Structures are given as C-alpha cells and as structure tokens.
CSV table of C-alpha atoms and ligand atoms in Angstrom, one decimal:
chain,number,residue,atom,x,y,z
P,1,UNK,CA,20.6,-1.1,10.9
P,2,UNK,CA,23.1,1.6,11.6
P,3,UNK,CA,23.5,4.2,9.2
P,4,UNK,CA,26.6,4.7,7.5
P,5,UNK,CA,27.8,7.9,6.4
P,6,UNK,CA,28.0,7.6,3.2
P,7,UNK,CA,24.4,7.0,2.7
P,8,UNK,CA,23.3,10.0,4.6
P,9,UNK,CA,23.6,11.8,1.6
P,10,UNK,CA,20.5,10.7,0.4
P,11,UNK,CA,18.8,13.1,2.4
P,12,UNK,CA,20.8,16.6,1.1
P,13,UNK,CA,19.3,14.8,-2.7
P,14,UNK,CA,15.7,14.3,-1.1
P,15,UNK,CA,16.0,18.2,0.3
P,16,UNK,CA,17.2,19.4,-3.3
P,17,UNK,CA,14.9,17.8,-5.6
P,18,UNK,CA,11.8,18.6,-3.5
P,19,UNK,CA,12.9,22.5,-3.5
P,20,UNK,CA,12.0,22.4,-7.4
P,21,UNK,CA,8.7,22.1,-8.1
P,22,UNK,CA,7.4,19.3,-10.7
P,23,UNK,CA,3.9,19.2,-10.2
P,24,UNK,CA,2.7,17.3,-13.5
P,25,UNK,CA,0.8,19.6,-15.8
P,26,UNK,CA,-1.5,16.7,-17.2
P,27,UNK,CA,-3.3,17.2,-13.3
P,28,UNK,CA,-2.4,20.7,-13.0
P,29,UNK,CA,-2.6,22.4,-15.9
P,30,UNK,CA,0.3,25.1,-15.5
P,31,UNK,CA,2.1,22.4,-13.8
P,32,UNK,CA,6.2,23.1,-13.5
P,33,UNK,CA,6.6,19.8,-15.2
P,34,UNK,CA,10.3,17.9,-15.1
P,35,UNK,CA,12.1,20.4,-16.7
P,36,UNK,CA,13.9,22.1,-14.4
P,37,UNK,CA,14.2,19.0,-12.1
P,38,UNK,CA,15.1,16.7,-14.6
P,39,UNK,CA,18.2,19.3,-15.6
P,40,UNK,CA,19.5,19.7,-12.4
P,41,UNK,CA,19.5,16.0,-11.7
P,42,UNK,CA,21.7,15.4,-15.0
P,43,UNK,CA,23.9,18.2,-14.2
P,44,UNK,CA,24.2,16.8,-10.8
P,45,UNK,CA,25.4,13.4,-11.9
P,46,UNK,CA,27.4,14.5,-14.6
P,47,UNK,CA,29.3,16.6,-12.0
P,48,UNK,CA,29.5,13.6,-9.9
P,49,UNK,CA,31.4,11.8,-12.8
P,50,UNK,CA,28.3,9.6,-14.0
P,51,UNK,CA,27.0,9.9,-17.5
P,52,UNK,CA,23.4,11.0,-17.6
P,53,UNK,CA,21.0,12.1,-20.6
P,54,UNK,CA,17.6,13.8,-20.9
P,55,UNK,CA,15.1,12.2,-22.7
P,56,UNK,CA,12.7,14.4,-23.7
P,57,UNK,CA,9.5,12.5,-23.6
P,58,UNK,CA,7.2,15.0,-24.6
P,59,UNK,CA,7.0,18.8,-25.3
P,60,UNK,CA,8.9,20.4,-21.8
P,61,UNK,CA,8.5,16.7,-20.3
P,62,UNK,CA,12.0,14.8,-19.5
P,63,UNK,CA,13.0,11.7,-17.8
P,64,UNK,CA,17.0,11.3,-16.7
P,65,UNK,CA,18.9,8.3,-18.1
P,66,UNK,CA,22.2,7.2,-15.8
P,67,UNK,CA,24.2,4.4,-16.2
P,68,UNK,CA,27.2,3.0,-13.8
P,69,UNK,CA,28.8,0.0,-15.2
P,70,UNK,CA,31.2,-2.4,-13.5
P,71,UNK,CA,34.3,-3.4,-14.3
P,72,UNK,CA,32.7,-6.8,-15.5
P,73,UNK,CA,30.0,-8.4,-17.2
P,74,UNK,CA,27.0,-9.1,-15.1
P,75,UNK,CA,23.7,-8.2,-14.3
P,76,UNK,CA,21.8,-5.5,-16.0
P,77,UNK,CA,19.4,-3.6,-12.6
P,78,UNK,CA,17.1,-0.6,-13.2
P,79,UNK,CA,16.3,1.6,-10.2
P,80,UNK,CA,13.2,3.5,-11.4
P,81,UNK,CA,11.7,6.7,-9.9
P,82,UNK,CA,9.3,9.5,-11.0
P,83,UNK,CA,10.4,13.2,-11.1
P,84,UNK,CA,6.7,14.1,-10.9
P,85,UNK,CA,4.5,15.2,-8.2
P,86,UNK,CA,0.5,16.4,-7.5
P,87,UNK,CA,-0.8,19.3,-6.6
P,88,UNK,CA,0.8,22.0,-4.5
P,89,UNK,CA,-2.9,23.5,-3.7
P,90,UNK,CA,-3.4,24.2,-0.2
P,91,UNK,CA,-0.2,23.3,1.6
P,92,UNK,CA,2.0,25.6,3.7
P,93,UNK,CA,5.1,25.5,2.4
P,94,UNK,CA,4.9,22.6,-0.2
P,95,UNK,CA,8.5,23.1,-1.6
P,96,UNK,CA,10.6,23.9,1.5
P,97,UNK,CA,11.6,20.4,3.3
P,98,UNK,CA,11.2,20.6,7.0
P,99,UNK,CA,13.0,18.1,9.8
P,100,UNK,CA,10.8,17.6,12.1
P,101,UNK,CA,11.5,14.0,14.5
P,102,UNK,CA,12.7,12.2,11.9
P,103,UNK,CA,10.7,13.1,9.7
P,104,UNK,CA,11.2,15.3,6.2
P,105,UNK,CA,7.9,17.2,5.2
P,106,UNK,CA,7.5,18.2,1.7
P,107,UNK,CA,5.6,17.6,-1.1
P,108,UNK,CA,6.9,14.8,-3.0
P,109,UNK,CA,9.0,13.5,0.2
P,110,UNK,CA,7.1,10.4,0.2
P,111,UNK,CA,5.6,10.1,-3.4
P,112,UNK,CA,8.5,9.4,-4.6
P,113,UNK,CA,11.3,12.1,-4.1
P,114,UNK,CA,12.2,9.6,-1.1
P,115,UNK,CA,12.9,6.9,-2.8
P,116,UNK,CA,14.5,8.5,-5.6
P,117,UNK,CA,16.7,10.3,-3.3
P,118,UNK,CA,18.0,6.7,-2.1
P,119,UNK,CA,18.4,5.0,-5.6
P,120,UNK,CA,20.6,8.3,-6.8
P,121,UNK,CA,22.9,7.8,-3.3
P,122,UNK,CA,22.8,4.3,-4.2
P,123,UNK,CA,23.9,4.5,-7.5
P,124,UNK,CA,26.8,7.7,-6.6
P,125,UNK,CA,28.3,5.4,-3.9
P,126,UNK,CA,28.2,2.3,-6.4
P,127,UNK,CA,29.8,4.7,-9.7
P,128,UNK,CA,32.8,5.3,-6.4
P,129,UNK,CA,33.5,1.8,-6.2
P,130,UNK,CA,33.0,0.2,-10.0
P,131,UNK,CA,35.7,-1.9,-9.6
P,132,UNK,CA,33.5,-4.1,-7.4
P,133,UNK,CA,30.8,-3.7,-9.2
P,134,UNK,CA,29.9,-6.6,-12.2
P,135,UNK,CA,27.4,-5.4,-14.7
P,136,UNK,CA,25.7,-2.3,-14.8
P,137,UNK,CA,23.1,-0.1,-13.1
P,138,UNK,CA,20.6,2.1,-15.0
P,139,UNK,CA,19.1,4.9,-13.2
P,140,UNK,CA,15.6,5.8,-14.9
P,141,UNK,CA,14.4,9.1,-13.3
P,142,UNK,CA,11.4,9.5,-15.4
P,143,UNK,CA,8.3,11.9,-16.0
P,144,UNK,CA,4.6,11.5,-16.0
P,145,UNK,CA,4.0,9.1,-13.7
P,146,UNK,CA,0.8,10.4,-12.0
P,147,UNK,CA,-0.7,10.6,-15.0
P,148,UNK,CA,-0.4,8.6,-18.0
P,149,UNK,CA,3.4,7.7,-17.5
P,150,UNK,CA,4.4,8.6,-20.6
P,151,UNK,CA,8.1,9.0,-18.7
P,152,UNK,CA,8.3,5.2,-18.0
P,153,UNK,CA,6.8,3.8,-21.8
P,154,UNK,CA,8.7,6.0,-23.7
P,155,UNK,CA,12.3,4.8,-21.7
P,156,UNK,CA,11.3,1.0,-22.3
P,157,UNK,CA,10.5,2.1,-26.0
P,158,UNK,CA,14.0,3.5,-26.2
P,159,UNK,CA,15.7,0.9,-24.4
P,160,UNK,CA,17.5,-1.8,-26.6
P,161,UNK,CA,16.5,-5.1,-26.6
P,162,UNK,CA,19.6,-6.7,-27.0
P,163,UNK,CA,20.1,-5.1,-23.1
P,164,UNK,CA,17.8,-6.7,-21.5
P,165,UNK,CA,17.4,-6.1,-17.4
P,166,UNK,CA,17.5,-8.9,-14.7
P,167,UNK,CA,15.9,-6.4,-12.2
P,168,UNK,CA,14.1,-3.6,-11.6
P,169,UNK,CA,13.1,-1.6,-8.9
P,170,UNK,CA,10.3,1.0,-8.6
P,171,UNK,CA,11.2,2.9,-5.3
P,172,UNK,CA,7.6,4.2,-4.4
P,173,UNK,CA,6.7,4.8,-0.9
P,174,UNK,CA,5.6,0.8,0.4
P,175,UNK,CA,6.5,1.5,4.2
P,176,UNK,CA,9.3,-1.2,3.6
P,177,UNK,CA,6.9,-3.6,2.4
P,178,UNK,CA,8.5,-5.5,-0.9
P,179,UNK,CA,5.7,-5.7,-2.7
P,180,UNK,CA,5.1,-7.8,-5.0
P,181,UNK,CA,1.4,-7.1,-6.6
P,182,UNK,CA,-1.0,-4.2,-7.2
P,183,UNK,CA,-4.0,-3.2,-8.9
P,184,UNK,CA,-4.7,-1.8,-12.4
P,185,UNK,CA,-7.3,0.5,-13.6
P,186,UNK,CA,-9.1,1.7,-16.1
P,187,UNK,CA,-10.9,4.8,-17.3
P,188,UNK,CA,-14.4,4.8,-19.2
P,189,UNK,CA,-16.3,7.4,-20.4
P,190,UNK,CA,-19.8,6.6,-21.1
P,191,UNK,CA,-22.4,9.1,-23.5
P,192,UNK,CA,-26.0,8.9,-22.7
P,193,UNK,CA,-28.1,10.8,-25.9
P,194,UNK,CA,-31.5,12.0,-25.3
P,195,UNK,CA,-34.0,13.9,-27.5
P,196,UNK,CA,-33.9,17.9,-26.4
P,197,UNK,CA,-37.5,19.2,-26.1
P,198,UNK,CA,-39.7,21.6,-24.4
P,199,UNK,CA,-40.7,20.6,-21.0
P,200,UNK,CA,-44.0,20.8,-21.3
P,201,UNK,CA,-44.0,17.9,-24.3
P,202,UNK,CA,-42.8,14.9,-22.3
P,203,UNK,CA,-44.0,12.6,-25.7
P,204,UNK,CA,-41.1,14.5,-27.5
P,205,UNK,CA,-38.4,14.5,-24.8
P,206,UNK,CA,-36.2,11.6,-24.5
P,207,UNK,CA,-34.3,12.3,-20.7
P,208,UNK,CA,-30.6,11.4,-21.2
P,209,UNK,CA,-29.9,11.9,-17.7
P,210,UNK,CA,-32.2,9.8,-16.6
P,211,UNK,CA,-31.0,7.8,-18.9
P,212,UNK,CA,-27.2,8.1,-17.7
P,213,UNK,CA,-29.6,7.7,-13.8
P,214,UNK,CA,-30.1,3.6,-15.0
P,215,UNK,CA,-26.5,3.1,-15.7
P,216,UNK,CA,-25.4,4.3,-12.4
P,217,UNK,CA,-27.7,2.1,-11.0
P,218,UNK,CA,-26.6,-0.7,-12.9
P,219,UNK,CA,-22.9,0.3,-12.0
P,220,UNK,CA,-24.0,0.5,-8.2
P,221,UNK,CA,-24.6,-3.1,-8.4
P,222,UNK,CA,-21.9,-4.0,-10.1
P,223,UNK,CA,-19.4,-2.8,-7.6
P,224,UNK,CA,-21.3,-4.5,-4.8
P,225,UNK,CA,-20.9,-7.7,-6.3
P,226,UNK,CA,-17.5,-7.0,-7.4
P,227,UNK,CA,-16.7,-5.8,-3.5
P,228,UNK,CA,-18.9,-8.8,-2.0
P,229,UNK,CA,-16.1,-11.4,-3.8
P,230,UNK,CA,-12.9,-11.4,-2.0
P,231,UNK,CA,-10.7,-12.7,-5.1
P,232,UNK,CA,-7.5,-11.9,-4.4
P,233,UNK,CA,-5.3,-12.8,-1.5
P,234,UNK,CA,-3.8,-9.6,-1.5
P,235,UNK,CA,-5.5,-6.7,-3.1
P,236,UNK,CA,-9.0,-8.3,-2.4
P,237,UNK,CA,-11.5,-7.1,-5.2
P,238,UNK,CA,-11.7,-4.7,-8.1
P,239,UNK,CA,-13.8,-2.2,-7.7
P,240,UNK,CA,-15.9,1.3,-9.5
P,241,UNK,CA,-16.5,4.6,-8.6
P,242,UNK,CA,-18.2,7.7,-10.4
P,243,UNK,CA,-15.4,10.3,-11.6
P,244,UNK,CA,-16.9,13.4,-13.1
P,245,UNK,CA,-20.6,13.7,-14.8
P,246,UNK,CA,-21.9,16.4,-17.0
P,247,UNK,CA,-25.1,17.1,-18.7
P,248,UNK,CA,-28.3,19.0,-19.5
P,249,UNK,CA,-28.9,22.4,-20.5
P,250,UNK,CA,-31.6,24.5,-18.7
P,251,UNK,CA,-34.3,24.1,-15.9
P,252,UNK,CA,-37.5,23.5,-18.9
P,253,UNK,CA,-35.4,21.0,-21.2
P,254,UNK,CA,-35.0,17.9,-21.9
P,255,UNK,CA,-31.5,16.7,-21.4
P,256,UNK,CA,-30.2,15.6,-24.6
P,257,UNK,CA,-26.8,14.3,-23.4
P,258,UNK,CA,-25.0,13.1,-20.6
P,259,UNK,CA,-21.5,12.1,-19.7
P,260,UNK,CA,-19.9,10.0,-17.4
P,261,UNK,CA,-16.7,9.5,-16.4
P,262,UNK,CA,-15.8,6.7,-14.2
P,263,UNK,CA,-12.5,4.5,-12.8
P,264,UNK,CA,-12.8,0.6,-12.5
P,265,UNK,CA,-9.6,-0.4,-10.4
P,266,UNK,CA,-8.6,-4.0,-11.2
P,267,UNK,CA,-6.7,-7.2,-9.9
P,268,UNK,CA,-4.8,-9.7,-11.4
P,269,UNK,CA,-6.4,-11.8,-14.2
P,270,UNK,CA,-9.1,-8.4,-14.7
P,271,UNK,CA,-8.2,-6.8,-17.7
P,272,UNK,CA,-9.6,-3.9,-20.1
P,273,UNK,CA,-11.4,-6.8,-21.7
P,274,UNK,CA,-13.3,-7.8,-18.4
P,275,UNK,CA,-14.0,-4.2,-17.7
P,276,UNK,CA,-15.4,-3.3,-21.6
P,277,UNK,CA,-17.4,-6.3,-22.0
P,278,UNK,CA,-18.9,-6.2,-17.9
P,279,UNK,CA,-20.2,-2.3,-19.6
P,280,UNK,CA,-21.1,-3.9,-22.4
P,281,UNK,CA,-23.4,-5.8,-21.0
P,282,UNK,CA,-25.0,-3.5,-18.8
P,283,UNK,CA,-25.8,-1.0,-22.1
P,284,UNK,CA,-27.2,-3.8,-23.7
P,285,UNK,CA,-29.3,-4.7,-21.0
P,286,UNK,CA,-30.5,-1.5,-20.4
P,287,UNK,CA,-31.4,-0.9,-24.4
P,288,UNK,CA,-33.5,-4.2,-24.0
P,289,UNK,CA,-35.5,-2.9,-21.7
P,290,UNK,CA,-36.1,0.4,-23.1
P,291,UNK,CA,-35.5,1.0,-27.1
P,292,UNK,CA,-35.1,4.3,-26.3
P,293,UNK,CA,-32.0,4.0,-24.7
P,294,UNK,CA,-29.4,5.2,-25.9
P,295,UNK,CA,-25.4,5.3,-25.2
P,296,UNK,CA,-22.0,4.8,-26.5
P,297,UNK,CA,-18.8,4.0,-24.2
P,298,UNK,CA,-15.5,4.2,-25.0
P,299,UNK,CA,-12.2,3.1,-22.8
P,300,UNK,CA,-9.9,6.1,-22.2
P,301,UNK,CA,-7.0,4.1,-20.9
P,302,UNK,CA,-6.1,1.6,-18.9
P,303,UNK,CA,-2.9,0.2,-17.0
P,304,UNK,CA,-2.6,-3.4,-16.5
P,305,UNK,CA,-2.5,-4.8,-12.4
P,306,UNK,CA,1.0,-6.2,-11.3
P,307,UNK,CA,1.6,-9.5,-9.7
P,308,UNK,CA,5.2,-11.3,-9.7
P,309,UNK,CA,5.9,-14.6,-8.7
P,310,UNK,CA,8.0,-14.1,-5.0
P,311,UNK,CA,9.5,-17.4,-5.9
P,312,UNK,CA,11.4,-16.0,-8.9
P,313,UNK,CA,15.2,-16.4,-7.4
P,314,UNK,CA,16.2,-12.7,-7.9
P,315,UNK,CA,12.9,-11.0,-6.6
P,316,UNK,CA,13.3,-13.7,-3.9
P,317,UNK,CA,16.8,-12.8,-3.4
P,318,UNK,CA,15.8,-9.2,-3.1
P,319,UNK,CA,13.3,-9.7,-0.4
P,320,UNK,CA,15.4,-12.0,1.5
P,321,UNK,CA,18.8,-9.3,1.5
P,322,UNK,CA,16.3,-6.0,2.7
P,323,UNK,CA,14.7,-8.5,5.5
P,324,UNK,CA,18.5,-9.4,6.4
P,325,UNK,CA,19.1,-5.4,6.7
P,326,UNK,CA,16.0,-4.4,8.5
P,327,UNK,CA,14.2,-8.2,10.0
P,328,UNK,CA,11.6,-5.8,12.4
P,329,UNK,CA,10.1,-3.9,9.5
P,330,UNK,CA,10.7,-5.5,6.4
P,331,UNK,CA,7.9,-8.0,4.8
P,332,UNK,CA,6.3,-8.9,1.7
P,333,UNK,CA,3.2,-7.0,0.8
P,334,UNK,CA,1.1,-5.5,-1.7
P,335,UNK,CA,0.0,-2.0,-2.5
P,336,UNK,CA,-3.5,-0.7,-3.6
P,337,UNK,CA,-2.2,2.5,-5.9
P,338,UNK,CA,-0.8,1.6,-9.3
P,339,UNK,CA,2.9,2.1,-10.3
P,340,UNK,CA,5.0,2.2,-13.4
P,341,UNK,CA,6.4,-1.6,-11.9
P,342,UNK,CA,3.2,-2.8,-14.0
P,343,UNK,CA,4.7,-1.5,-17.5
P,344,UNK,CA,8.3,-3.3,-16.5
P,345,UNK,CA,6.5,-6.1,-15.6
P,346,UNK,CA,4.7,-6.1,-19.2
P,347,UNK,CA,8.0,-5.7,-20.4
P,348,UNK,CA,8.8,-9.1,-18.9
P,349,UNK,CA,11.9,-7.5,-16.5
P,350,UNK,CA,11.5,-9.1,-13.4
P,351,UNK,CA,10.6,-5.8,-11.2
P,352,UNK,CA,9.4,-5.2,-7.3
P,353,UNK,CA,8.1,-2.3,-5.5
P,354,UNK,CA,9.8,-1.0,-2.4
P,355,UNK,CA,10.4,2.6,-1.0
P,356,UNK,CA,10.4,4.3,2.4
P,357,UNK,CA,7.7,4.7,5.1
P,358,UNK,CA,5.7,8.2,5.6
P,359,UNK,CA,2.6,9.6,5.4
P,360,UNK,CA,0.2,11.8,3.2
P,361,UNK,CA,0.3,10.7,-0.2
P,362,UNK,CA,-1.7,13.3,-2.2
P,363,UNK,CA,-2.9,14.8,0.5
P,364,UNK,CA,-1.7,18.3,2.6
P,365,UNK,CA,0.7,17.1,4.9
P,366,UNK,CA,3.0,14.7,2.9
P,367,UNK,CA,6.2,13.0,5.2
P,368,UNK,CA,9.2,10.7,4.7
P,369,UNK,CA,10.8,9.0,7.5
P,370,UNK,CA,14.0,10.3,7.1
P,371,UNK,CA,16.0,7.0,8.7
P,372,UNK,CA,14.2,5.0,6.1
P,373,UNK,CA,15.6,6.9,3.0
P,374,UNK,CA,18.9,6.5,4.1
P,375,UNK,CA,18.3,2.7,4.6
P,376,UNK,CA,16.6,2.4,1.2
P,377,UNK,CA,19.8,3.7,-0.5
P,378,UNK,CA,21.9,0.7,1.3
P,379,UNK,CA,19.9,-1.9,0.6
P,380,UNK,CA,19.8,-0.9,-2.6
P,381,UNK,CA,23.5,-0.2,-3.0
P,382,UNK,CA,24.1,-3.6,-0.8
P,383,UNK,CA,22.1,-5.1,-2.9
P,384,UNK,CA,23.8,-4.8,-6.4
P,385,UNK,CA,26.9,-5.1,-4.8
P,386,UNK,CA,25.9,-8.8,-3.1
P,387,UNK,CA,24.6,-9.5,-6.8
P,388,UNK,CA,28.0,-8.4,-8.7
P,389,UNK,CA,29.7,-10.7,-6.2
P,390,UNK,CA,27.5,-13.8,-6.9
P,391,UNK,CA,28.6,-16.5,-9.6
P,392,UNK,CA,26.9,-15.6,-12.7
P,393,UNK,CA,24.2,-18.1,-14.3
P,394,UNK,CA,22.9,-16.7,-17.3
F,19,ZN,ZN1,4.3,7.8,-6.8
C-alpha cells in the first residue's frame, strides 16, 4: 500500500506521546500516570479544531474524549486506545523514540502508543474532511488499561445509551491480524490458616504451608488437564500459574498462615463461575481428606474472554476493507493477552482488535514498525469514510 502523506503524521503523534512518560502507577507505584499525556493530547486536538475532554477517571487518572461528526446521520465508530504503559525499569532510553530500519523504539511504541498514534491521524484527517464524513467518530484515549482498566469502564459508564456505537476498534499491537477472540482471566487469592506452635510440639502445630503445599498440588493438576484439552480453535486452553506466595514466621514455628496469589487465564464459555467453583472444589476435597485443613479463597477480579462472530456484516466488512489495503499481511486471528475490546464487547458494541506489527511487549526492547502505523491510520480513516459512503440500514 503506498503511503500517503497525509498519514505520515501519525508517526510525529507516535514520537510525541512516547516522550511523556505514563507508566501506570497501579504496577509501578510512583508511576507518571495519564496526567500529563492525557493533557497534551486534548490540547493537541483542541488546537487541531476537534473538541476533546478529560475525563478524570480517578484521582490524577484521565482518559481523552474526541468526537468528529459528519455532516450526516450515520454510523456511531469508537477507535479506542490506552494512554498507559509498564515499567520503564531497565531500558536505555525508554522515553526517547529511535528510527532505526523501519522501525520506532520506545516504550509504549508497540503497546499501544502505535496504534493510538494511527487512530488520532485517522481521526485529524477525517475532522479535515467532515463534509464526507456521515455519522460520527469517537476517539477514547483512555487510562488504566494494564491494570484494572478503570479508563475503558468508566468511559462506557459515561457514555449515553441513547448513542449507541456500531463499531469499535481497540488498536493494540495484533501484527495486522483482525482479531476477533482472546482470552480472559482471573485473579484468586487463596488463605491457608494453620495453628502457630513451638517446633518442637508437632501435636500442637497445624503447618499452613504445607497446607497451602496440597493446593498447589492440586492446582498442578488442574492446569495439566486444563492444558491436555485443546477447546478452543483459536486460543486453545485456559490455563493457571502461581503469582506471588507469602507465609510463615521463623525457622522453629509453625506456620500459621499462608497466601497465595494466582492468575487462571480463560477462553470463551470459562467464566469467574467455572474458575470459583473448579477451587471450590479442590478446598473441599482437600478438607475431606484432612479436617484439619483449613482455607478461605476469595476472587480479586476478573475480565471476561472476547470472542465476536466474523460473520457479523460490519466486523466482516472491516476485515474484508484492511485485507483489500494490505492482501500479503492482513488475516483474521486471535490474540493471547487481554484487551479492553472484552468490556465493549460486554457492552454489546460490535468491537475488533487490530494494531501494528513490532516487538517486545513488556519487555526491554519494545518496537513498532513504523510503515505499519502509518497504514493503521488509513485503513482506519478509509475505513469510516467507505462506511459514511454506504446506504444506511439501521
Ligand atoms: Zn496494550
């Protein structure tokens, strides 16, 4: 696809929002946050003749609200992107995007600064040109994301019903895969209690790490059997690992408490029932086979998987217009880490997944390919345009 000029602004965006740090304090604590990101970006826009509001989601926590409407009545899209990145820790020069053969190195370049980059290029070339456009497009630029997401919840808790969207798209890094499932997850944190005694009086001691020792077991097996069943024809199984685990006192006593933390990732049709009452079952085995067993477990939070019908005519349509722009690279797919498309989805707008190609999510070389951001932004903008331009059904 050759890229037009107009587009190729996407990239000055990319290199201006990753020069301000936003690592999310929830992982960091000290974190920057979306403050100062999520004021230049409305500033920005608002210089660029597009009206855009913070939404201040929590204390020093913002998500960007921008809206281009057509000249017509039409279709309702939301481009949605996160502000927020992890950890700095350990990289050269985290904040400071370099070129190098394509390719834009920073943190956030892939994950998602990328493919927010694209959607706000998208949506300045489309607010130059309303008089094509029928409907309108919503920018959501929100906060949060790599932790709980409060940025995308509290915009769909804001958002009027009586404006419902026909579209959304989440413009994480999919390596120009339209994806159109991905898992869920859930966090538990399980309590083993013990009796603390001397340990030299094993009839008074009660061992709650060993205790905490049977449930891992239990959860070992579990995730075998859950990774021996291929269920899903795209994200395969659901799965558990051990997260964190704290307990005991000193070397000569008894343990009286333990704590695990742990993640259960999930697929379609798994939800935070299937994951509380597969627990459930292993604490009650394991207090049947030992009355003095004891533990409590308690789900922390959990995000649902996302799965879309590729039938439905507009996600359908999507697919078929990027493949169109890009037929070597373009494809459906499916992603293994969870994005805020699941909430949209919940909120029953018809949403995909589809962002640039890179490398280094989370870890200390993060990349964009710099061709691909540029692309993102015209399909998007093509996109919205092609859709104004169709004969409205609804
Ligand atoms: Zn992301």
């Amino acid at each position: 696809m050759p890229s037009s000029q107009p587009f190729n602004q996407a990239l000055e965006i990319l290199s201006n929002l990753v020069r301000i740090n936003s690592v999310n304090p929830s992982l960091v604590p000290g974190g920057a946050g979306e403050s100062e990101i999520a004021q230049f970006l409305a500033a920005f826009l608002k210089q660029q003749g597009i009206p855009a509001e913070l939404q201040s989601v929590a204390p020093d926590r913002f998500n960007v609200v921008a809206i281009v409407r057509g000249v017509k009545p039409g279709p309702r899209v939301l481009l949605n992107g996160h502000l927020d990145t992890v950890s700095v820790e350990g990289m050269n020069s985290p904040l400071e995007p370099i070129q190098r053969e394509g390719k834009i190195y920073a943190r956030g370049a892939q994950d998602m600064k990328g493919g927010l980059a694209a959607a706000i290029a998208a949506l300045l070339i489309l607010s130059q040109n309303v008089q094509r456009l029928s409907g309108e497009v919503v920018l959501a630029a929100v906060a949060d994301e790599e932790d709980q997401s409060l940025g995308t919840q509290f915009f769909l808790s804001e958002w009027p019903a009586t404006a419902p969207f026909q579209f959304a798209l989440v413009l994480e890094p999919t390596d120009l895969k339209v994806c159109s499932a991905h898992k869920g997850f859930a966090w538990l944190e399980i309590t083993t209690h013990g009796m603390a005694a001397h340990g030299s009086r094993p009839w008074d001691g009660v061992d709650a790490i060993r205790s905490m020792g049977a449930i891992l077991q239990e959860l070992e097996l579990l995730d075998r059997r859950l990774q021996s069943q291929l269920s899903h024809p795209l994200l395969g199984s659901g799965s558990l690992h051990a997260s964190i685990i704290q307990g005991g006192r000193e070397w000569s006593s008894y343990p009286d408490r333990c704590v695990l933390k742990y993640e259960r990732r999930t697929i379609p049709k798994e939800s935070a029932m299937t994951v509380e009452e597969e627990l459930s079952a292993i604490l009650a085995k394991l207090k049947e086979s030992n009355p003095r067993f004891k533990a409590e477990a308690r789900l922390v939070c959990s995000r649902s998987p996302f799965e879309v019908n590729r039938e439905h005519p507009t996600l359908c349509r999507f697919y078929e217009f990027a493949k169109s722009k890009l037929p070597e690279l373009v494809d459906w797919g499916a992603v293994s880490f969870w994005t805020d498309a699941a909430l949209l989805s919940e909120a029953q707008i018809p949403a995909l997944v589809f962002g640039p190609r890179g490398a280094g999510l989370h870890s200390l070389e993060e990349y964009v390919i710099a061709s691909d951001v540029i692309s993102c932004a015209e399909i998007v903008h093509d996109f919205v345009l092609a859709g104004s331009e169709q004969p409205q059904t609804h």
